[in-house]
Amino acid sequence: MTASDTTLHPDYAALAAAPVCTDPYTHIVVPNFIRKEDLARLFAAMPDISAGGSFPPFALTLSPLVHALVEELEGPKLRQLIAEKLNLNLDNAPSMLTMRGRTREKDGRIHTDSLAKRVTILLYLNPSGETWEKQEGCLRLLRGPHDIEDYTKEVQPVDGTLLIFPNGPTTWHGHRQFVGQRYTIQLNYMTEDARARSELRRHQLSAMAKKFSLPGLVR
């Protein structure tokens, strides 16, 4: 792979122009944040994650292209744009990035994210197709905690779509049950308090355990 093959150009202009929606809570959706011309080689370069759950990049064997994407997502440009769009000061917010490759029966249940997470950013890296058109595994932004069908927006996890929302006690979301391959990169900007530090420590310990106790998990 040449140097040019590891170059990605996320569509920051599309993010800057995307509307900030407020129903059922503040969120931004950016289709093709990863440009169409980059999708095929990125799909092919994703790590073969054979287990459910979330994994930090250092627990996986990443291709140069995926490593370049992780560095881009953790960089200052995305942080600045999101801060401007949401009118937040994220200058000193710790960040936490994880990857998922498979969804299990228990995944997707209605939930809100930990209050240690100020902002949740989800980047979906699956080819569009019949599975998602059937609404299986498509993330729903929900009006409340009781009914997966009570949603205002459904986001197919495909083709480099970016979903962003500031976290809160009523940011309910989930998806209909889906078992199978479903690639997601999740980036969180965290609070700057003891609760966030504790969650980051737990995350790091869990990642180390996954890396060293599950040989053969990734290629």
PDB file of C-alpha atoms in Angstrom:
ATOM      1  CA  MET A   1       0.000   0.000   0.000  1.00  0.00           C
ATOM      2  CA  THR A   2       1.445   3.361  -0.998  1.00  0.00           C
ATOM      3  CA  ALA A   3       1.295   6.529   1.078  1.00  0.00           C
ATOM      4  CA  SER A   4      -1.546   7.828  -1.081  1.00  0.00           C
ATOM      5  CA  ASP A   5      -3.535   4.654  -0.347  1.00  0.00           C
ATOM      6  CA  THR A   6      -3.662   5.612   3.339  1.00  0.00           C
ATOM      7  CA  THR A   7      -4.967   9.095   2.665  1.00  0.00           C
ATOM      8  CA  LEU A   8      -8.591   9.802   3.576  1.00  0.00           C
ATOM      9  CA  HIS A   9     -10.485  13.021   3.057  1.00  0.00           C
ATOM     10  CA  PRO A  10     -13.579  13.035   5.288  1.00  0.00           C
ATOM     11  CA  ASP A  11     -16.199  15.491   4.093  1.00  0.00           C
ATOM     12  CA  TYR A  12     -15.800  18.194   6.703  1.00  0.00           C
ATOM     13  CA  ALA A  13     -17.676  20.633   4.484  1.00  0.00           C
ATOM     14  CA  ALA A  14     -20.730  18.367   4.626  1.00  0.00           C
ATOM     15  CA  LEU A  15     -20.501  18.310   8.423  1.00  0.00           C
ATOM     16  CA  ALA A  16     -20.185  22.092   8.557  1.00  0.00           C
ATOM     17  CA  ALA A  17     -23.292  22.449   6.365  1.00  0.00           C
ATOM     18  CA  ALA A  18     -25.389  19.742   8.051  1.00  0.00           C
ATOM     19  CA  PRO A  19     -28.451  20.940   9.969  1.00  0.00           C
ATOM     20  CA  VAL A  20     -28.590  20.595  13.734  1.00  0.00           C
ATOM     21  CA  CYS A  21     -31.885  18.819  14.374  1.00  0.00           C
ATOM     22  CA  THR A  22     -33.726  18.922  17.699  1.00  0.00           C
ATOM     23  CA  ASP A  23     -36.375  16.177  17.476  1.00  0.00           C
ATOM     24  CA  PRO A  24     -36.392  14.106  19.660  1.00  0.00           C
ATOM     25  CA  TYR A  25     -33.149  15.676  20.927  1.00  0.00           C
ATOM     26  CA  THR A  26     -30.227  17.590  19.453  1.00  0.00           C
ATOM     27  CA  HIS A  27     -28.406  15.582  16.784  1.00  0.00           C
ATOM     28  CA  ILE A  28     -26.576  15.828  13.469  1.00  0.00           C
ATOM     29  CA  VAL A  29     -26.559  13.256  10.664  1.00  0.00           C
ATOM     30  CA  VAL A  30     -23.974  13.473   7.871  1.00  0.00           C
ATOM     31  CA  PRO A  31     -24.410  10.909   5.067  1.00  0.00           C
ATOM     32  CA  ASN A  32     -21.149   9.961   3.325  1.00  0.00           C
ATOM     33  CA  PHE A  33     -18.909  11.737   5.800  1.00  0.00           C
ATOM     34  CA  ILE A  34     -16.465   9.212   4.375  1.00  0.00           C
ATOM     35  CA  ARG A  35     -16.509  10.047   0.687  1.00  0.00           C
ATOM     36  CA  LYS A  36     -17.855   7.488  -1.762  1.00  0.00           C
ATOM     37  CA  GLU A  37     -14.521   7.134  -3.534  1.00  0.00           C
ATOM     38  CA  ASP A  38     -12.888   5.986  -0.257  1.00  0.00           C
ATOM     39  CA  LEU A  39     -15.549   3.542   0.919  1.00  0.00           C
ATOM     40  CA  ALA A  40     -14.645   0.373  -0.990  1.00  0.00           C
ATOM     41  CA  ARG A  41     -11.016   0.296   0.114  1.00  0.00           C
ATOM     42  CA  LEU A  42     -11.974   1.233   3.665  1.00  0.00           C
ATOM     43  CA  PHE A  43     -14.552  -1.573   3.856  1.00  0.00           C
ATOM     44  CA  ALA A  44     -11.891  -4.005   2.647  1.00  0.00           C
ATOM     45  CA  ALA A  45      -9.367  -2.754   5.205  1.00  0.00           C
ATOM     46  CA  MET A  46     -11.497  -3.112   8.345  1.00  0.00           C
ATOM     47  CA  PRO A  47     -10.197  -5.557  10.973  1.00  0.00           C
ATOM     48  CA  ASP A  48     -11.887  -8.955  11.179  1.00  0.00           C
ATOM     49  CA  ILE A  49     -13.529  -8.619  14.608  1.00  0.00           C
ATOM     50  CA  SER A  50     -14.966 -12.005  15.498  1.00  0.00           C
ATOM     51  CA  ALA A  51     -16.487 -11.159  18.885  1.00  0.00           C
ATOM     52  CA  GLY A  52     -19.087  -8.737  20.157  1.00  0.00           C
ATOM     53  CA  GLY A  53     -18.349  -5.724  22.304  1.00  0.00           C
ATOM     54  CA  SER A  54     -16.257  -2.596  21.936  1.00  0.00           C
ATOM     55  CA  PHE A  55     -12.506  -2.567  21.344  1.00  0.00           C
ATOM     56  CA  PRO A  56     -10.037   0.329  21.464  1.00  0.00           C
ATOM     57  CA  PRO A  57      -7.691   0.613  18.503  1.00  0.00           C
ATOM     58  CA  PHE A  58      -4.660  -0.677  20.420  1.00  0.00           C
ATOM     59  CA  ALA A  59      -6.453  -3.972  21.111  1.00  0.00           C
ATOM     60  CA  LEU A  60      -6.863  -4.592  17.379  1.00  0.00           C
ATOM     61  CA  THR A  61      -4.489  -5.119  14.478  1.00  0.00           C
ATOM     62  CA  LEU A  62      -5.315  -2.199  12.221  1.00  0.00           C
ATOM     63  CA  SER A  63      -4.409  -1.732   8.588  1.00  0.00           C
ATOM     64  CA  PRO A  64      -2.550   1.497   7.728  1.00  0.00           C
ATOM     65  CA  LEU A  65      -5.748   2.893   6.198  1.00  0.00           C
ATOM     66  CA  VAL A  66      -7.884   2.267   9.281  1.00  0.00           C
ATOM     67  CA  HIS A  67      -5.098   3.588  11.500  1.00  0.00           C
ATOM     68  CA  ALA A  68      -5.096   6.775   9.407  1.00  0.00           C
ATOM     69  CA  LEU A  69      -8.870   7.057   9.854  1.00  0.00           C
ATOM     70  CA  VAL A  70      -8.562   6.696  13.633  1.00  0.00           C
ATOM     71  CA  GLU A  71      -5.937   9.446  13.721  1.00  0.00           C
ATOM     72  CA  GLU A  72      -8.198  11.680  11.627  1.00  0.00           C
ATOM     73  CA  LEU A  73     -11.173  11.135  13.927  1.00  0.00           C
ATOM     74  CA  GLU A  74      -9.082  11.856  17.013  1.00  0.00           C
ATOM     75  CA  GLY A  75      -7.619  14.984  15.439  1.00  0.00           C
ATOM     76  CA  PRO A  76      -8.418  18.639  16.136  1.00  0.00           C
ATOM     77  CA  LYS A  77     -10.437  19.400  13.003  1.00  0.00           C
ATOM     78  CA  LEU A  78     -13.373  17.138  13.853  1.00  0.00           C
ATOM     79  CA  ARG A  79     -13.320  18.275  17.486  1.00  0.00           C
ATOM     80  CA  GLN A  80     -13.419  21.942  16.491  1.00  0.00           C
ATOM     81  CA  LEU A  81     -16.256  21.480  14.007  1.00  0.00           C
ATOM     82  CA  ILE A  82     -18.393  19.525  16.465  1.00  0.00           C
ATOM     83  CA  ALA A  83     -17.763  22.105  19.181  1.00  0.00           C
ATOM     84  CA  GLU A  84     -18.862  24.880  16.841  1.00  0.00           C
ATOM     85  CA  LYS A  85     -21.964  22.997  15.627  1.00  0.00           C
ATOM     86  CA  LEU A  86     -23.115  22.162  19.157  1.00  0.00           C
ATOM     87  CA  ASN A  87     -21.930  25.407  20.769  1.00  0.00           C
ATOM     88  CA  LEU A  88     -19.755  23.541  23.263  1.00  0.00           C
ATOM     89  CA  ASN A  89     -16.250  24.074  24.579  1.00  0.00           C
ATOM     90  CA  LEU A  90     -14.479  20.774  23.954  1.00  0.00           C
ATOM     91  CA  ASP A  91     -10.907  22.075  24.073  1.00  0.00           C
ATOM     92  CA  ASN A  92      -9.887  20.027  27.108  1.00  0.00           C
ATOM     93  CA  ALA A  93     -12.420  17.216  26.921  1.00  0.00           C
ATOM     94  CA  PRO A  94     -10.764  13.789  27.118  1.00  0.00           C
ATOM     95  CA  SER A  95     -11.704  11.518  24.238  1.00  0.00           C
ATOM     96  CA  MET A  96     -12.408   7.791  24.034  1.00  0.00           C
ATOM     97  CA  LEU A  97     -12.547   5.879  20.749  1.00  0.00           C
ATOM     98  CA  THR A  98     -13.717   2.291  20.300  1.00  0.00           C
ATOM     99  CA  MET A  99     -14.614  -0.015  17.430  1.00  0.00           C
ATOM    100  CA  ARG A 100     -17.303  -2.658  17.045  1.00  0.00           C
ATOM    101  CA  GLY A 101     -17.445  -5.291  14.346  1.00  0.00           C
ATOM    102  CA  ARG A 102     -20.291  -7.576  15.399  1.00  0.00           C
ATOM    103  CA  THR A 103     -23.705  -7.098  16.953  1.00  0.00           C
ATOM    104  CA  ARG A 104     -25.157  -9.670  19.339  1.00  0.00           C
ATOM    105  CA  GLU A 105     -28.717 -10.531  20.376  1.00  0.00           C
ATOM    106  CA  LYS A 106     -28.393  -8.436  23.534  1.00  0.00           C
ATOM    107  CA  ASP A 107     -27.087  -5.349  21.733  1.00  0.00           C
ATOM    108  CA  GLY A 108     -29.255  -2.450  20.662  1.00  0.00           C
ATOM    109  CA  ARG A 109     -31.555  -2.369  23.663  1.00  0.00           C
ATOM    110  CA  ILE A 110     -32.989   1.045  24.496  1.00  0.00           C
ATOM    111  CA  HIS A 111     -30.506   3.052  26.537  1.00  0.00           C
ATOM    112  CA  THR A 112     -28.813   6.376  27.109  1.00  0.00           C
ATOM    113  CA  ASP A 113     -25.051   6.677  27.221  1.00  0.00           C
ATOM    114  CA  SER A 114     -23.101   7.211  30.408  1.00  0.00           C
ATOM    115  CA  LEU A 115     -23.301  10.768  31.715  1.00  0.00           C
ATOM    116  CA  ALA A 116     -19.505  10.766  31.719  1.00  0.00           C
ATOM    117  CA  LYS A 117     -19.818  11.103  27.928  1.00  0.00           C
ATOM    118  CA  ARG A 118     -20.591  14.662  26.865  1.00  0.00           C
ATOM    119  CA  VAL A 119     -20.870  13.939  23.151  1.00  0.00           C
ATOM    120  CA  THR A 120     -21.345  10.680  21.247  1.00  0.00           C
ATOM    121  CA  ILE A 121     -20.093  10.372  17.645  1.00  0.00           C
ATOM    122  CA  LEU A 122     -20.881   7.244  15.636  1.00  0.00           C
ATOM    123  CA  LEU A 123     -19.307   6.491  12.255  1.00  0.00           C
ATOM    124  CA  TYR A 124     -20.927   3.621  10.359  1.00  0.00           C
ATOM    125  CA  LEU A 125     -18.792   1.585   7.980  1.00  0.00           C
ATOM    126  CA  ASN A 126     -21.027  -1.045   6.393  1.00  0.00           C
ATOM    127  CA  PRO A 127     -22.066  -1.340   2.732  1.00  0.00           C
ATOM    128  CA  SER A 128     -25.691  -0.438   2.121  1.00  0.00           C
ATOM    129  CA  GLY A 129     -27.966  -3.354   1.337  1.00  0.00           C
ATOM    130  CA  GLU A 130     -31.094  -5.353   1.960  1.00  0.00           C
ATOM    131  CA  THR A 131     -30.408  -6.013   5.649  1.00  0.00           C
ATOM    132  CA  TRP A 132     -30.476  -2.339   6.540  1.00  0.00           C
ATOM    133  CA  GLU A 133     -33.434  -1.631   4.266  1.00  0.00           C
ATOM    134  CA  LYS A 134     -35.370  -4.136   6.401  1.00  0.00           C
ATOM    135  CA  GLN A 135     -34.573  -1.822   9.345  1.00  0.00           C
ATOM    136  CA  GLU A 136     -32.572  -4.473  11.167  1.00  0.00           C
ATOM    137  CA  GLY A 137     -29.731  -2.912  13.133  1.00  0.00           C
ATOM    138  CA  CYS A 138     -30.634   0.654  12.124  1.00  0.00           C
ATOM    139  CA  LEU A 139     -30.179   3.069  15.020  1.00  0.00           C
ATOM    140  CA  ARG A 140     -33.343   4.820  16.157  1.00  0.00           C
ATOM    141  CA  LEU A 141     -33.514   8.114  18.010  1.00  0.00           C
ATOM    142  CA  LEU A 142     -36.347   7.517  20.433  1.00  0.00           C
ATOM    143  CA  ARG A 143     -38.922   9.650  22.203  1.00  0.00           C
ATOM    144  CA  GLY A 144     -38.689   7.595  25.375  1.00  0.00           C
ATOM    145  CA  PRO A 145     -37.311   4.498  27.085  1.00  0.00           C
ATOM    146  CA  HIS A 146     -40.137   2.027  26.525  1.00  0.00           C
ATOM    147  CA  ASP A 147     -40.855   1.450  22.821  1.00  0.00           C
ATOM    148  CA  ILE A 148     -38.313   0.817  20.043  1.00  0.00           C
ATOM    149  CA  GLU A 149     -41.034   1.731  17.534  1.00  0.00           C
ATOM    150  CA  ASP A 150     -41.518   5.208  19.057  1.00  0.00           C
ATOM    151  CA  TYR A 151     -38.787   6.954  17.111  1.00  0.00           C
ATOM    152  CA  THR A 152     -38.408  10.194  15.165  1.00  0.00           C
ATOM    153  CA  LYS A 153     -35.371   9.249  13.094  1.00  0.00           C
ATOM    154  CA  GLU A 154     -33.761   6.020  11.958  1.00  0.00           C
ATOM    155  CA  VAL A 155     -30.160   5.968  10.760  1.00  0.00           C
ATOM    156  CA  GLN A 156     -28.914   3.165   8.535  1.00  0.00           C
ATOM    157  CA  PRO A 157     -25.394   2.153   9.675  1.00  0.00           C
ATOM    158  CA  VAL A 158     -23.955   2.420   6.183  1.00  0.00           C
ATOM    159  CA  ASP A 159     -21.613   4.134   3.748  1.00  0.00           C
ATOM    160  CA  GLY A 160     -19.669   6.344   6.129  1.00  0.00           C
ATOM    161  CA  THR A 161     -22.685   7.999   7.747  1.00  0.00           C
ATOM    162  CA  LEU A 162     -21.776  10.118  10.779  1.00  0.00           C
ATOM    163  CA  LEU A 163     -24.207  10.591  13.685  1.00  0.00           C
ATOM    164  CA  ILE A 164     -23.481  13.080  16.469  1.00  0.00           C
ATOM    165  CA  PHE A 165     -25.463  13.971  19.577  1.00  0.00           C
ATOM    166  CA  PRO A 166     -24.686  15.609  22.920  1.00  0.00           C
ATOM    167  CA  ASN A 167     -25.463  13.066  25.582  1.00  0.00           C
ATOM    168  CA  GLY A 168     -28.090  13.570  28.280  1.00  0.00           C
ATOM    169  CA  PRO A 169     -30.613  11.774  30.504  1.00  0.00           C
ATOM    170  CA  THR A 170     -33.238  11.667  27.735  1.00  0.00           C
ATOM    171  CA  THR A 171     -31.101  10.805  24.700  1.00  0.00           C
ATOM    172  CA  TRP A 172     -32.745   7.401  24.300  1.00  0.00           C
ATOM    173  CA  HIS A 173     -31.596   5.290  21.373  1.00  0.00           C
ATOM    174  CA  GLY A 174     -31.419   1.672  20.249  1.00  0.00           C
ATOM    175  CA  HIS A 175     -32.134  -0.637  17.338  1.00  0.00           C
ATOM    176  CA  ARG A 176     -34.178  -3.680  16.468  1.00  0.00           C
ATOM    177  CA  GLN A 177     -32.407  -6.941  17.157  1.00  0.00           C
ATOM    178  CA  PHE A 178     -29.653  -7.761  14.706  1.00  0.00           C
ATOM    179  CA  VAL A 179     -26.999 -10.465  14.889  1.00  0.00           C
ATOM    180  CA  GLY A 180     -24.054 -10.272  12.536  1.00  0.00           C
ATOM    181  CA  GLN A 181     -21.356  -8.037  11.120  1.00  0.00           C
ATOM    182  CA  ARG A 182     -21.970  -4.358  11.854  1.00  0.00           C
ATOM    183  CA  TYR A 183     -18.969  -2.039  11.891  1.00  0.00           C
ATOM    184  CA  THR A 184     -19.119   1.102  14.007  1.00  0.00           C
ATOM    185  CA  ILE A 185     -16.462   3.482  15.233  1.00  0.00           C
ATOM    186  CA  GLN A 186     -17.597   5.332  18.346  1.00  0.00           C
ATOM    187  CA  LEU A 187     -15.848   8.453  19.547  1.00  0.00           C
ATOM    188  CA  ASN A 188     -16.832  10.162  22.786  1.00  0.00           C
ATOM    189  CA  TYR A 189     -15.794  13.488  24.216  1.00  0.00           C
ATOM    190  CA  MET A 190     -15.888  12.992  27.961  1.00  0.00           C
ATOM    191  CA  THR A 191     -16.557  15.191  30.952  1.00  0.00           C
ATOM    192  CA  GLU A 192     -13.587  16.446  32.931  1.00  0.00           C
ATOM    193  CA  ASP A 193     -14.514  15.000  36.312  1.00  0.00           C
ATOM    194  CA  ALA A 194     -13.790  11.955  38.461  1.00  0.00           C
ATOM    195  CA  ARG A 195     -16.670  10.035  36.915  1.00  0.00           C
ATOM    196  CA  ALA A 196     -15.097  10.289  33.461  1.00  0.00           C
ATOM    197  CA  ARG A 197     -11.623   9.436  34.761  1.00  0.00           C
ATOM    198  CA  SER A 198     -13.051   6.323  36.410  1.00  0.00           C
ATOM    199  CA  GLU A 199     -14.808   5.266  33.211  1.00  0.00           C
ATOM    200  CA  LEU A 200     -11.660   5.799  31.157  1.00  0.00           C
ATOM    201  CA  ARG A 201      -9.659   3.659  33.601  1.00  0.00           C
ATOM    202  CA  ARG A 202     -12.261   0.873  33.436  1.00  0.00           C
ATOM    203  CA  HIS A 203     -12.229   1.103  29.666  1.00  0.00           C
ATOM    204  CA  GLN A 204      -8.425   0.793  29.544  1.00  0.00           C
ATOM    205  CA  LEU A 205      -8.378  -2.195  31.919  1.00  0.00           C
ATOM    206  CA  SER A 206     -11.128  -3.925  29.951  1.00  0.00           C
ATOM    207  CA  ALA A 207      -9.245  -3.307  26.715  1.00  0.00           C
ATOM    208  CA  MET A 208      -6.060  -4.825  28.108  1.00  0.00           C
ATOM    209  CA  ALA A 209      -7.975  -7.893  29.257  1.00  0.00           C
ATOM    210  CA  LYS A 210      -9.533  -8.320  25.820  1.00  0.00           C
ATOM    211  CA  LYS A 211      -6.208  -7.896  24.088  1.00  0.00           C
ATOM    212  CA  PHE A 212      -4.300 -10.470  26.128  1.00  0.00           C
ATOM    213  CA  SER A 213      -6.943 -13.005  27.182  1.00  0.00           C
ATOM    214  CA  LEU A 214      -8.644 -13.567  23.829  1.00  0.00           C
ATOM    215  CA  PRO A 215      -5.953 -14.753  21.401  1.00  0.00           C
ATOM    216  CA  GLY A 216      -7.121 -15.050  17.847  1.00  0.00           C
ATOM    217  CA  LEU A 217      -9.838 -12.447  18.286  1.00  0.00           C
ATOM    218  CA  VAL A 218      -8.458 -10.251  15.518  1.00  0.00           C
ATOM    219  CA  ARG A 219      -6.187 -10.772  12.574  1.00  0.00           C
TER     220      ARG A 219
END
